[in-house]
Amino acid sequence: MIGYTVIAPDMRGYGDSEKPEGGYDAYMLAEDFHQLIAQLGFKQIYIAAHDMGAPPALIYAGEHPDEVLKLAYLAEPVLLEQHLQQIFQFAPDTLAKGGLWWWTFSLTKGLPETLIAGHEREFLTYFYNTYCYDPASIEATAIDEYLRTFAAPGGISGALGVYRAIFETIKQTEPFAQHKIQTPILALDGDKSMGERVKTMLESVATNVRGGAMERCGHFIPDERPDELTDRLLKFFDEV
């Protein structure tokens, strides 16, 4: 097995990263990481990206094919217009849960901040309780750490920034439907989430896609199945 240096930065708007007013489209987020990697002195990298970190990672791979050797794309739709209906009906019971309401909810600037403030824990734990195969897999210490920055000044607006930039991100992703990404991609999601559909969506924008559904797993793959995910990533990255 090859050894790896692991870099796990907080994306713009999240954790301890800055939370500016704008710049949350996938291209800008990809450029944030590209500049970080350049400053750290790395020439070629592997990327593992989950949820709303995955669209910027896809842009990164498409814009810098000589730099990104492989990409693991986890638990996130591919943001193309042709997928929008499928995105909003990604699981049989999604509509019963209110659909992807937080995507459109975020577009009303200011109102989400007002409604969430003071209820940050309830807001976050709703997603873990609803979209995990086993909600207990999200440890209490992890939730406390997420809340440390989410409930801090600017935390709510920063976290919602990626959703407010979704339509710009769709425009940035569309060209890859015509000029597909050549980077090898591992597409994974839980069988209680979108499952195989992540892989199918990625085949719209990339030529070399493998992966599928992880059993007994919901949306939060790194928390729910960390050992299996690590094994799959190492196997994928180690392959010549």
Short mmCIF file of C-alpha atoms in Angstrom, two decimals:
data_model
loop_
_atom_site.label_atom_id
_atom_site.label_comp_id
_atom_site.label_asym_id
_atom_site.label_seq_id
_atom_site.Cartn_x
_atom_site.Cartn_y
_atom_site.Cartn_z
CA MET A 1 0.00 0.00 0.00
CA ILE A 2 1.25 3.47 -0.90
CA GLY A 3 1.46 6.06 1.86
CA TYR A 4 -0.44 9.32 1.49
CA THR A 5 -0.31 12.81 2.93
CA VAL A 6 -3.88 13.73 3.90
CA ILE A 7 -5.07 17.34 3.61
CA ALA A 8 -8.57 18.00 4.99
CA PRO A 9 -9.31 21.73 4.68
CA ASP A 10 -12.56 23.36 5.71
CA MET A 11 -14.38 24.53 2.61
CA ARG A 12 -15.17 28.25 2.33
CA GLY A 13 -18.14 28.95 4.60
CA TYR A 14 -17.58 25.89 6.80
CA GLY A 15 -15.63 25.10 9.93
CA ASP A 16 -12.88 27.58 10.68
CA SER A 17 -12.54 28.83 7.10
CA GLU A 18 -13.63 32.37 6.29
CA LYS A 19 -17.31 32.97 5.59
CA PRO A 20 -17.44 35.75 3.01
CA GLU A 21 -20.57 37.17 1.44
CA GLY A 22 -20.10 35.35 -1.87
CA GLY A 23 -17.88 33.05 -3.90
CA TYR A 24 -19.68 29.77 -3.19
CA ASP A 25 -20.08 28.52 -6.77
CA ALA A 26 -18.22 25.33 -7.63
CA TYR A 27 -15.61 27.05 -9.80
CA MET A 28 -14.62 29.49 -7.05
CA LEU A 29 -14.49 26.73 -4.42
CA ALA A 30 -12.39 24.57 -6.74
CA GLU A 31 -10.02 27.48 -7.23
CA ASP A 32 -9.72 27.89 -3.45
CA PHE A 33 -8.44 24.34 -3.21
CA HIS A 34 -6.28 24.63 -6.31
CA GLN A 35 -4.50 27.65 -4.85
CA LEU A 36 -4.09 25.88 -1.50
CA ILE A 37 -2.50 22.85 -3.14
CA ALA A 38 -0.16 25.08 -5.14
CA GLN A 39 0.92 26.95 -2.00
CA LEU A 40 1.59 23.66 -0.21
CA GLY A 41 3.82 22.59 -3.09
CA PHE A 42 1.95 19.49 -4.30
CA LYS A 43 1.91 18.81 -8.04
CA GLN A 44 -0.53 15.90 -8.29
CA ILE A 45 -3.29 14.83 -5.92
CA TYR A 46 -6.12 12.41 -5.26
CA ILE A 47 -9.42 13.93 -4.11
CA ALA A 48 -12.17 12.43 -1.95
CA ALA A 49 -15.15 14.80 -1.75
CA HIS A 50 -18.50 14.36 -0.01
CA ASP A 51 -21.86 16.12 -0.38
CA MET A 52 -21.56 19.76 -1.53
CA GLY A 53 -17.79 19.43 -1.63
CA ALA A 54 -18.16 17.02 -4.56
CA PRO A 55 -19.32 19.49 -7.29
CA PRO A 56 -16.23 21.72 -6.78
CA ALA A 57 -14.04 18.60 -6.80
CA LEU A 58 -15.56 17.61 -10.15
CA ILE A 59 -14.81 21.08 -11.53
CA TYR A 60 -11.27 20.82 -10.14
CA ALA A 61 -10.72 17.51 -11.96
CA GLY A 62 -12.17 18.91 -15.20
CA GLU A 63 -10.16 22.13 -15.09
CA HIS A 64 -6.87 20.57 -13.94
CA PRO A 65 -6.73 17.04 -15.41
CA ASP A 66 -2.95 16.82 -15.10
CA GLU A 67 -3.13 17.63 -11.40
CA VAL A 68 -6.01 15.40 -10.23
CA LEU A 69 -5.01 11.76 -10.64
CA LYS A 70 -8.27 10.27 -9.33
CA LEU A 71 -11.50 11.52 -7.77
CA ALA A 72 -13.84 9.87 -5.25
CA TYR A 73 -17.27 11.52 -5.58
CA LEU A 74 -19.45 10.71 -2.58
CA ALA A 75 -23.18 11.02 -1.96
CA GLU A 76 -23.99 14.01 -4.15
CA PRO A 77 -25.97 14.46 -7.38
CA VAL A 78 -24.21 15.77 -10.46
CA LEU A 79 -25.53 19.30 -10.90
CA LEU A 80 -26.85 19.32 -14.46
CA GLU A 81 -30.21 20.63 -15.64
CA GLN A 82 -31.03 17.20 -17.08
CA HIS A 83 -30.77 15.70 -13.59
CA LEU A 84 -32.84 18.25 -11.69
CA GLN A 85 -36.05 16.23 -11.56
CA GLN A 86 -34.14 13.11 -10.50
CA ILE A 87 -32.24 15.12 -7.90
CA PHE A 88 -35.42 16.29 -6.23
CA GLN A 89 -36.79 12.75 -6.17
CA PHE A 90 -33.56 10.98 -5.26
CA ALA A 91 -35.11 8.36 -2.95
CA PRO A 92 -38.53 6.70 -2.87
CA ASP A 93 -39.45 8.35 0.43
CA THR A 94 -37.81 11.75 -0.17
CA LEU A 95 -41.05 13.54 -0.96
CA ALA A 96 -42.60 12.16 2.22
CA LYS A 97 -39.69 13.74 4.09
CA GLY A 98 -40.25 17.09 2.42
CA GLY A 99 -37.92 16.62 -0.55
CA LEU A 100 -34.67 18.56 -0.77
CA TRP A 101 -36.42 21.49 0.86
CA TRP A 102 -33.22 23.00 2.27
CA TRP A 103 -31.93 23.70 -1.27
CA THR A 104 -34.80 26.03 -2.12
CA PHE A 105 -35.21 27.20 1.48
CA SER A 106 -31.66 28.58 1.31
CA LEU A 107 -32.46 30.80 -1.68
CA THR A 108 -34.49 33.23 0.41
CA LYS A 109 -31.60 35.24 1.74
CA GLY A 110 -31.87 36.26 5.37
CA LEU A 111 -34.95 34.27 6.31
CA PRO A 112 -33.15 30.94 6.92
CA GLU A 113 -30.65 32.69 9.18
CA THR A 114 -33.51 34.16 11.22
CA LEU A 115 -35.35 30.86 11.56
CA ILE A 116 -32.32 28.67 12.28
CA ALA A 117 -30.59 30.97 14.77
CA GLY A 118 -31.07 29.58 18.26
CA HIS A 119 -32.11 26.20 16.82
CA GLU A 120 -28.83 25.16 15.19
CA ARG A 121 -28.67 21.80 16.96
CA GLU A 122 -32.23 20.89 15.98
CA PHE A 123 -31.52 21.91 12.39
CA LEU A 124 -28.38 19.80 12.04
CA THR A 125 -29.62 16.74 13.90
CA TYR A 126 -32.73 16.64 11.70
CA PHE A 127 -30.50 15.62 8.79
CA TYR A 128 -28.62 12.98 10.75
CA ASN A 129 -31.84 11.50 12.14
CA THR A 130 -33.53 11.52 8.74
CA TYR A 131 -30.82 10.60 6.23
CA CYS A 132 -28.64 8.11 8.14
CA TYR A 133 -29.18 4.38 8.07
CA ASP A 134 -28.18 4.45 11.75
CA PRO A 135 -28.33 7.97 13.28
CA ALA A 136 -26.22 6.76 16.22
CA SER A 137 -23.25 6.59 13.83
CA ILE A 138 -22.97 10.39 14.05
CA GLU A 139 -21.10 10.77 17.33
CA ALA A 140 -22.16 13.43 19.82
CA THR A 141 -18.65 14.88 19.86
CA ALA A 142 -18.80 15.34 16.09
CA ILE A 143 -22.13 17.18 16.33
CA ASP A 144 -20.71 19.43 19.04
CA GLU A 145 -17.75 20.29 16.79
CA TYR A 146 -20.02 21.06 13.82
CA LEU A 147 -22.13 23.28 16.06
CA ARG A 148 -19.08 25.14 17.34
CA THR A 149 -18.66 26.89 14.00
CA PHE A 150 -22.17 26.57 12.55
CA ALA A 151 -23.62 28.53 15.48
CA ALA A 152 -20.81 31.09 15.42
CA PRO A 153 -21.23 34.49 13.67
CA GLY A 154 -21.58 33.96 9.94
CA GLY A 155 -21.79 30.19 10.30
CA ILE A 156 -25.34 29.74 9.04
CA SER A 157 -24.89 32.04 6.02
CA GLY A 158 -21.58 30.39 5.20
CA ALA A 159 -23.07 26.90 5.29
CA LEU A 160 -25.96 27.94 3.04
CA GLY A 161 -23.71 29.66 0.51
CA VAL A 162 -23.20 26.58 -1.65
CA TYR A 163 -26.96 26.14 -2.05
CA ARG A 164 -27.45 29.79 -2.96
CA ALA A 165 -24.90 29.32 -5.76
CA ILE A 166 -26.41 26.09 -7.14
CA PHE A 167 -27.66 27.57 -10.41
CA GLU A 168 -24.26 29.09 -11.12
CA THR A 169 -22.67 25.73 -10.37
CA ILE A 170 -25.06 24.04 -12.81
CA LYS A 171 -23.90 26.43 -15.56
CA GLN A 172 -20.28 25.62 -14.74
CA THR A 173 -20.90 21.87 -14.85
CA GLU A 174 -22.87 21.78 -18.12
CA PRO A 175 -19.79 21.94 -20.45
CA PHE A 176 -18.60 18.58 -19.16
CA ALA A 177 -21.69 16.91 -20.61
CA GLN A 178 -20.19 17.69 -24.04
CA HIS A 179 -16.48 17.41 -23.20
CA LYS A 180 -16.30 14.63 -20.66
CA ILE A 181 -13.81 14.44 -17.82
CA GLN A 182 -11.15 11.75 -18.33
CA THR A 183 -10.05 11.47 -14.69
CA PRO A 184 -10.94 8.08 -13.12
CA ILE A 185 -13.83 8.54 -10.71
CA LEU A 186 -15.12 6.37 -7.87
CA ALA A 187 -18.83 7.16 -7.30
CA LEU A 188 -20.39 6.01 -4.04
CA ASP A 189 -23.55 6.56 -2.04
CA GLY A 190 -25.47 4.61 0.56
CA ASP A 191 -28.13 2.15 -0.53
CA LYS A 192 -30.57 4.11 1.68
CA SER A 193 -29.72 7.32 -0.18
CA MET A 194 -29.21 7.75 -3.95
CA GLY A 195 -27.30 4.49 -4.25
CA GLU A 196 -26.32 3.61 -7.84
CA ARG A 197 -27.78 6.85 -9.20
CA VAL A 198 -24.67 8.84 -8.30
CA LYS A 199 -22.61 6.61 -10.60
CA THR A 200 -25.22 6.89 -13.37
CA MET A 201 -25.26 10.69 -13.13
CA LEU A 202 -21.47 10.89 -13.28
CA GLU A 203 -21.46 8.90 -16.49
CA SER A 204 -23.11 11.97 -18.05
CA VAL A 205 -19.95 14.01 -17.50
CA ALA A 206 -17.06 11.51 -17.21
CA THR A 207 -15.73 8.58 -19.24
CA ASN A 208 -14.17 6.43 -16.52
CA VAL A 209 -16.61 5.88 -13.64
CA ARG A 210 -16.90 2.95 -11.25
CA GLY A 211 -18.58 2.43 -7.90
CA GLY A 212 -22.18 2.02 -6.79
CA ALA A 213 -24.12 1.63 -3.56
CA MET A 214 -22.77 0.90 -0.09
CA GLU A 215 -24.96 -1.43 1.94
CA ARG A 216 -26.54 -0.43 5.26
CA CYS A 217 -25.61 3.18 4.67
CA GLY A 218 -27.40 6.46 4.21
CA HIS A 219 -26.07 9.82 3.03
CA PHE A 220 -23.28 10.38 5.57
CA ILE A 221 -20.82 7.77 4.30
CA PRO A 222 -17.67 8.96 6.14
CA ASP A 223 -19.49 8.79 9.49
CA GLU A 224 -21.65 5.75 8.85
CA ARG A 225 -19.14 3.42 7.15
CA PRO A 226 -15.67 4.90 7.79
CA ASP A 227 -13.73 1.61 7.65
CA GLU A 228 -15.32 0.42 4.43
CA LEU A 229 -14.92 3.84 2.84
CA THR A 230 -11.23 3.94 3.80
CA ASP A 231 -10.69 0.48 2.31
CA ARG A 232 -12.40 1.46 -0.93
CA LEU A 233 -10.49 4.72 -1.23
CA LEU A 234 -7.11 3.08 -0.65
CA LYS A 235 -7.88 0.32 -3.12
CA PHE A 236 -9.01 2.86 -5.73
CA PHE A 237 -6.06 5.21 -5.22
CA ASP A 238 -3.51 2.35 -5.14
CA GLU A 239 -4.63 0.86 -8.46
CA VAL A 240 -2.28 1.54 -11.35
#
